[in-house]
mmCIF file of C-alpha atoms and ligand atoms in Angstrom:
data_model
loop_
_atom_site.group_PDB
_atom_site.id
_atom_site.type_symbol
_atom_site.label_atom_id
_atom_site.label_comp_id
_atom_site.label_asym_id
_atom_site.label_seq_id
_atom_site.Cartn_x
_atom_site.Cartn_y
_atom_site.Cartn_z
ATOM 1 C CA UNK A 1 241.162 -16.988 -42.575
ATOM 2 C CA UNK A 2 240.175 -19.642 -45.118
ATOM 3 C CA UNK A 3 242.935 -21.724 -46.729
ATOM 4 C CA UNK A 4 243.747 -20.674 -50.266
ATOM 5 C CA UNK A 5 243.731 -23.318 -53.002
ATOM 6 C CA UNK A 6 247.467 -22.728 -53.252
ATOM 7 C CA UNK A 7 247.767 -23.761 -49.566
ATOM 8 C CA UNK A 8 245.334 -26.692 -49.596
ATOM 9 C CA UNK A 9 246.527 -28.229 -52.870
ATOM 10 C CA UNK A 10 250.277 -27.780 -52.355
ATOM 11 C CA UNK A 11 252.892 -28.048 -49.602
ATOM 12 C CA UNK A 12 256.197 -26.383 -48.729
ATOM 13 C CA UNK A 13 258.154 -28.812 -50.942
ATOM 14 C CA UNK A 14 255.985 -27.792 -53.902
ATOM 15 C CA UNK A 15 256.796 -24.158 -53.172
ATOM 16 C CA UNK A 16 260.521 -24.938 -52.944
ATOM 17 C CA UNK A 17 260.301 -26.732 -56.305
ATOM 18 C CA UNK A 18 258.435 -23.710 -57.705
ATOM 19 C CA UNK A 19 261.287 -21.423 -56.598
ATOM 20 C CA UNK A 20 263.858 -23.800 -58.132
ATOM 21 C CA UNK A 21 261.958 -24.024 -61.397
ATOM 22 C CA UNK A 22 261.937 -20.254 -61.832
ATOM 23 C CA UNK A 23 265.622 -20.033 -60.849
ATOM 24 C CA UNK A 24 266.436 -22.634 -63.522
ATOM 25 C CA UNK A 25 264.343 -20.807 -66.108
ATOM 26 C CA UNK A 26 266.114 -17.555 -65.290
ATOM 27 C CA UNK A 27 269.530 -19.234 -65.488
ATOM 28 C CA UNK A 28 268.612 -20.685 -68.882
ATOM 29 C CA UNK A 29 267.881 -17.205 -70.206
ATOM 30 C CA UNK A 30 264.107 -17.730 -70.476
ATOM 31 C CA UNK A 31 261.976 -14.614 -70.763
ATOM 32 C CA UNK A 32 260.275 -14.235 -67.373
ATOM 33 C CA UNK A 33 259.170 -10.650 -67.728
ATOM 34 C CA UNK A 34 256.266 -10.648 -70.177
ATOM 35 C CA UNK A 35 253.793 -9.765 -67.431
ATOM 36 C CA UNK A 36 255.908 -6.883 -66.111
ATOM 37 C CA UNK A 37 256.384 -5.462 -69.618
ATOM 38 C CA UNK A 38 252.632 -5.620 -70.204
ATOM 39 C CA UNK A 39 251.856 -3.781 -66.963
ATOM 40 C CA UNK A 40 254.675 -1.269 -67.465
ATOM 41 C CA UNK A 41 253.168 -0.118 -70.776
ATOM 42 C CA UNK A 42 249.905 0.770 -69.025
ATOM 43 C CA UNK A 43 251.494 2.951 -66.367
ATOM 44 C CA UNK A 44 252.964 6.414 -65.928
ATOM 45 C CA UNK A 45 256.607 6.427 -64.802
ATOM 46 C CA UNK A 46 257.125 5.893 -61.070
ATOM 47 C CA UNK A 47 253.663 4.415 -60.572
ATOM 48 C CA UNK A 48 252.502 2.750 -57.366
ATOM 49 C CA UNK A 49 251.940 -0.940 -58.029
ATOM 50 C CA UNK A 50 250.630 -3.757 -55.882
ATOM 51 C CA UNK A 51 251.881 -7.218 -56.894
ATOM 52 C CA UNK A 52 248.970 -9.242 -55.511
ATOM 53 C CA UNK A 53 249.923 -12.879 -54.918
ATOM 54 C CA UNK A 54 253.541 -12.047 -55.697
ATOM 55 C CA UNK A 55 254.999 -15.539 -55.265
ATOM 56 C CA UNK A 56 258.783 -15.226 -55.681
ATOM 57 C CA UNK A 57 258.438 -11.512 -56.456
ATOM 58 C CA UNK A 58 259.272 -12.163 -60.114
ATOM 59 C CA UNK A 59 256.822 -9.602 -61.541
ATOM 60 C CA UNK A 60 257.133 -7.004 -58.779
ATOM 61 C CA UNK A 61 260.935 -7.022 -58.886
ATOM 62 C CA UNK A 62 260.948 -6.358 -62.620
ATOM 63 C CA UNK A 63 258.429 -3.509 -62.229
ATOM 64 C CA UNK A 64 260.648 -2.078 -59.498
ATOM 65 C CA UNK A 65 263.635 -2.315 -61.860
ATOM 66 C CA UNK A 66 261.562 -0.339 -64.364
ATOM 67 C CA UNK A 67 261.186 2.515 -61.872
ATOM 68 C CA UNK A 68 257.831 1.805 -60.232
ATOM 69 C CA UNK A 69 257.169 1.691 -56.489
ATOM 70 C CA UNK A 70 256.069 -1.830 -55.738
ATOM 71 C CA UNK A 71 254.417 -3.484 -52.771
ATOM 72 C CA UNK A 72 254.216 -7.268 -52.972
ATOM 73 C CA UNK A 73 251.770 -9.416 -51.023
ATOM 74 C CA UNK A 74 251.461 -13.167 -50.586
ATOM 75 C CA UNK A 75 250.730 -15.811 -47.952
ATOM 76 C CA UNK A 76 253.138 -18.610 -48.839
ATOM 77 C CA UNK A 77 256.095 -18.458 -46.386
ATOM 78 C CA UNK A 78 258.569 -20.137 -48.770
ATOM 79 C CA UNK A 79 257.705 -17.766 -51.598
ATOM 80 C CA UNK A 80 257.607 -14.728 -49.303
ATOM 81 C CA UNK A 81 261.160 -15.555 -48.156
ATOM 82 C CA UNK A 82 262.241 -15.678 -51.788
ATOM 83 C CA UNK A 83 260.470 -12.390 -52.597
ATOM 84 C CA UNK A 84 262.214 -10.737 -49.624
ATOM 85 C CA UNK A 85 265.544 -11.434 -51.319
ATOM 86 C CA UNK A 86 264.620 -8.855 -54.014
ATOM 87 C CA UNK A 87 266.356 -5.597 -52.979
ATOM 88 C CA UNK A 88 263.919 -2.717 -52.578
ATOM 89 C CA UNK A 89 260.766 -4.776 -52.892
ATOM 90 C CA UNK A 90 258.304 -3.996 -50.087
ATOM 91 C CA UNK A 91 257.059 -7.500 -49.271
ATOM 92 C CA UNK A 92 254.146 -8.153 -46.911
ATOM 93 C CA UNK A 93 252.383 -11.276 -45.686
ATOM 94 C CA UNK A 94 248.667 -10.715 -46.198
ATOM 95 C CA UNK A 95 245.526 -12.448 -47.434
ATOM 96 C CA UNK A 96 244.139 -10.751 -50.536
ATOM 97 C CA UNK A 97 240.610 -11.625 -49.407
ATOM 98 C CA UNK A 98 241.139 -9.482 -46.278
ATOM 99 C CA UNK A 99 243.606 -6.967 -47.661
ATOM 100 C CA UNK A 100 243.789 -3.667 -45.801
ATOM 101 C CA UNK A 101 247.060 -1.891 -46.520
ATOM 102 C CA UNK A 102 245.750 1.652 -45.967
ATOM 103 C CA UNK A 103 247.468 2.638 -49.238
ATOM 104 C CA UNK A 104 246.272 3.281 -52.746
ATOM 105 C CA UNK A 105 247.901 2.099 -55.942
ATOM 106 C CA UNK A 106 247.817 3.039 -59.626
ATOM 107 C CA UNK A 107 247.635 -0.619 -60.548
ATOM 108 C CA UNK A 108 247.171 -4.013 -58.972
ATOM 109 C CA UNK A 109 248.613 -6.964 -60.865
ATOM 110 C CA UNK A 110 247.602 -10.548 -60.155
ATOM 111 C CA UNK A 111 249.785 -12.536 -62.538
ATOM 112 C CA UNK A 112 250.293 -16.282 -62.803
ATOM 113 C CA UNK A 113 246.928 -17.733 -61.837
ATOM 114 C CA UNK A 114 246.461 -15.911 -58.528
ATOM 115 C CA UNK A 115 242.693 -15.542 -59.071
ATOM 116 C CA UNK A 116 242.251 -19.298 -59.492
ATOM 117 C CA UNK A 117 244.363 -20.098 -56.405
ATOM 118 C CA UNK A 118 242.562 -17.931 -53.824
ATOM 119 C CA UNK A 119 240.314 -19.694 -51.298
ATOM 120 C CA UNK A 120 237.151 -21.085 -52.911
ATOM 121 C CA UNK A 121 234.321 -18.572 -52.690
ATOM 122 C CA UNK A 122 236.594 -15.618 -51.826
ATOM 123 C CA UNK A 123 237.166 -14.411 -55.391
ATOM 124 C CA UNK A 124 234.546 -11.673 -55.025
ATOM 125 C CA UNK A 125 236.162 -10.571 -51.724
ATOM 126 C CA UNK A 126 239.541 -10.388 -53.447
ATOM 127 C CA UNK A 127 238.151 -8.244 -56.272
ATOM 128 C CA UNK A 128 236.429 -5.967 -53.712
ATOM 129 C CA UNK A 129 239.645 -5.592 -51.701
ATOM 130 C CA UNK A 130 241.625 -4.850 -54.856
ATOM 131 C CA UNK A 131 239.109 -2.111 -55.759
ATOM 132 C CA UNK A 132 239.498 -0.544 -52.304
ATOM 133 C CA UNK A 133 243.240 -0.213 -52.919
ATOM 134 C CA UNK A 134 242.851 1.603 -56.239
ATOM 135 C CA UNK A 135 241.994 5.216 -56.959
ATOM 136 C CA UNK A 136 239.333 5.812 -59.617
ATOM 137 C CA UNK A 137 241.020 5.195 -62.942
ATOM 138 C CA UNK A 138 243.438 2.672 -61.443
ATOM 139 C CA UNK A 139 243.948 -0.608 -63.247
ATOM 140 C CA UNK A 140 243.456 -4.186 -62.128
ATOM 141 C CA UNK A 141 245.448 -6.539 -64.356
ATOM 142 C CA UNK A 142 244.916 -10.267 -63.913
ATOM 143 C CA UNK A 143 246.036 -13.278 -65.904
ATOM 144 C CA UNK A 144 244.882 -16.838 -65.387
ATOM 145 C CA UNK A 145 244.132 -20.116 -67.106
ATOM 146 C CA UNK A 146 240.643 -20.543 -68.548
ATOM 147 C CA UNK A 147 240.256 -24.225 -67.583
ATOM 148 C CA UNK A 148 239.987 -23.607 -63.836
ATOM 149 C CA UNK A 149 237.053 -23.510 -61.438
ATOM 150 C CA UNK A 150 236.870 -19.740 -61.621
ATOM 151 C CA UNK A 151 236.355 -18.534 -65.183
ATOM 152 C CA UNK A 152 236.134 -15.418 -67.304
ATOM 153 C CA UNK A 153 232.371 -15.101 -66.823
ATOM 154 C CA UNK A 154 232.664 -15.264 -63.031
ATOM 155 C CA UNK A 155 235.523 -12.769 -63.066
ATOM 156 C CA UNK A 156 233.518 -10.332 -65.197
ATOM 157 C CA UNK A 157 230.570 -10.670 -62.812
ATOM 158 C CA UNK A 158 232.814 -9.897 -59.820
ATOM 159 C CA UNK A 159 234.496 -6.998 -61.601
ATOM 160 C CA UNK A 160 231.167 -5.391 -62.462
ATOM 161 C CA UNK A 161 229.772 -5.949 -58.963
ATOM 162 C CA UNK A 162 232.772 -4.219 -57.435
ATOM 163 C CA UNK A 163 232.991 -1.079 -59.528
ATOM 164 C CA UNK A 164 235.267 -2.054 -62.401
ATOM 165 C CA UNK A 165 234.786 -1.759 -66.135
ATOM 166 C CA UNK A 166 236.552 -3.956 -68.670
ATOM 167 C CA UNK A 167 239.202 -2.100 -70.670
ATOM 168 C CA UNK A 168 241.177 -4.817 -72.488
ATOM 169 C CA UNK A 169 241.095 -8.567 -72.816
ATOM 170 C CA UNK A 170 243.814 -10.684 -74.409
ATOM 171 C CA UNK A 171 244.601 -14.381 -74.729
ATOM 172 C CA UNK A 172 248.118 -13.876 -73.350
ATOM 173 C CA UNK A 173 250.612 -11.386 -71.960
ATOM 174 C CA UNK A 174 251.978 -10.722 -75.454
ATOM 175 C CA UNK A 175 248.542 -9.277 -76.292
ATOM 176 C CA UNK A 176 247.408 -12.262 -78.324
ATOM 177 C CA UNK A 177 243.856 -11.514 -79.524
ATOM 178 C CA UNK A 178 241.152 -12.770 -77.194
ATOM 179 C CA UNK A 179 238.843 -15.552 -78.423
ATOM 180 C CA UNK A 180 236.378 -17.768 -76.589
ATOM 181 C CA UNK A 181 238.554 -20.918 -76.867
ATOM 182 C CA UNK A 182 241.687 -19.261 -75.519
ATOM 183 C CA UNK A 183 243.555 -21.233 -72.856
ATOM 184 C CA UNK A 184 244.726 -18.119 -71.020
ATOM 185 C CA UNK A 185 243.077 -14.790 -70.300
ATOM 186 C CA UNK A 186 244.626 -11.462 -69.447
ATOM 187 C CA UNK A 187 242.151 -8.835 -68.307
ATOM 188 C CA UNK A 188 242.697 -5.133 -67.746
ATOM 189 C CA UNK A 189 239.890 -3.564 -65.754
ATOM 190 C CA UNK A 190 239.509 0.087 -64.772
ATOM 191 C CA UNK A 191 238.319 1.193 -61.342
ATOM 192 C CA UNK A 192 235.332 3.540 -61.756
HETATM 193 C C1 LIG B 201 251.043 -19.434 -59.273
HETATM 194 S S1 LIG B 201 251.574 -18.361 -58.007
HETATM 195 C C2 LIG B 201 251.934 -16.878 -58.937
HETATM 196 C C3 LIG B 201 252.992 -16.047 -58.298
HETATM 197 C C4 LIG B 201 253.378 -14.766 -59.047
HETATM 198 N N1 LIG B 201 252.259 -13.852 -59.190
HETATM 199 C C5 LIG B 201 253.983 -15.053 -60.384
HETATM 200 O O1 LIG B 201 253.315 -14.821 -61.408
HETATM 201 O O2 LIG B 201 255.132 -15.495 -60.449
HETATM 202 C C6 LIG B 201 250.024 -17.939 -57.186
HETATM 203 C C7 LIG B 201 250.293 -17.161 -55.889
HETATM 204 O O3 LIG B 201 249.068 -16.631 -55.391
HETATM 205 C C8 LIG B 201 249.171 -16.608 -53.983
HETATM 206 N N2 LIG B 201 247.840 -16.476 -53.387
HETATM 207 C C9 LIG B 201 246.737 -17.223 -53.650
HETATM 208 N N3 LIG B 201 245.714 -16.804 -52.892
HETATM 209 C C10 LIG B 201 246.175 -15.774 -52.137
HETATM 210 C C11 LIG B 201 245.591 -14.927 -51.160
HETATM 211 N N4 LIG B 201 244.304 -15.065 -50.794
HETATM 212 N N5 LIG B 201 246.351 -13.984 -50.573
HETATM 213 C C12 LIG B 201 247.642 -13.836 -50.926
HETATM 214 N N6 LIG B 201 248.264 -14.600 -51.852
HETATM 215 C C13 LIG B 201 247.528 -15.563 -52.450
HETATM 216 C C14 LIG B 201 249.831 -17.949 -53.671
HETATM 217 O O4 LIG B 201 250.340 -17.993 -52.363
HETATM 218 C C15 LIG B 201 250.890 -18.022 -54.776
HETATM 219 O O5 LIG B 201 252.102 -17.483 -54.381
#
């Protein structure tokens, strides 16, 4: 297994700080659920959702609270431990580039820069593995910064190569209109 960018560019202390930062944001009353609201709108009630690169389980836990059945996957041991504190969340340690859960989902969500933190060169593998875990018509929802090494053009290439079609594109999780200079991109792709 190749090291993800998240693993090679950060250490356990960074992950602990990441957990603390989100706990502080939550305590301050910050809105941490924009991604979950966005995904929830796309889904039938009680949908099967994969939170791919779940981190602390922030997005998956909120989707669970909204009545969906959520499996959450990550590789970071500090963040996995935090995600396992979410009651009812099915949390697994797995590499998205080699994902083989033998389950299908109605949607896969990769929120918070997951696609730009996977191991270099494995982005296409991740998209292929995501497709294998979706039924036809299932949605792949991904949000990431546009100033990273892996961009919108590369993502579109990998989506097309792996049997997805683009359904929606926004400049943020609040459905800000997409434009070429946007700093953030949220993509909804449909499995064909
Ligand atoms: C910035 S965090 C986002 C966490 C979460 N999705 C959120 O929005 O709060 C990126 C996450 O992607 C995970 N990740 C990156 N590459 C991965 C891979 N190949 N397999 C599983 N998780 C991966 C990292 O471990 C990290 O937890």
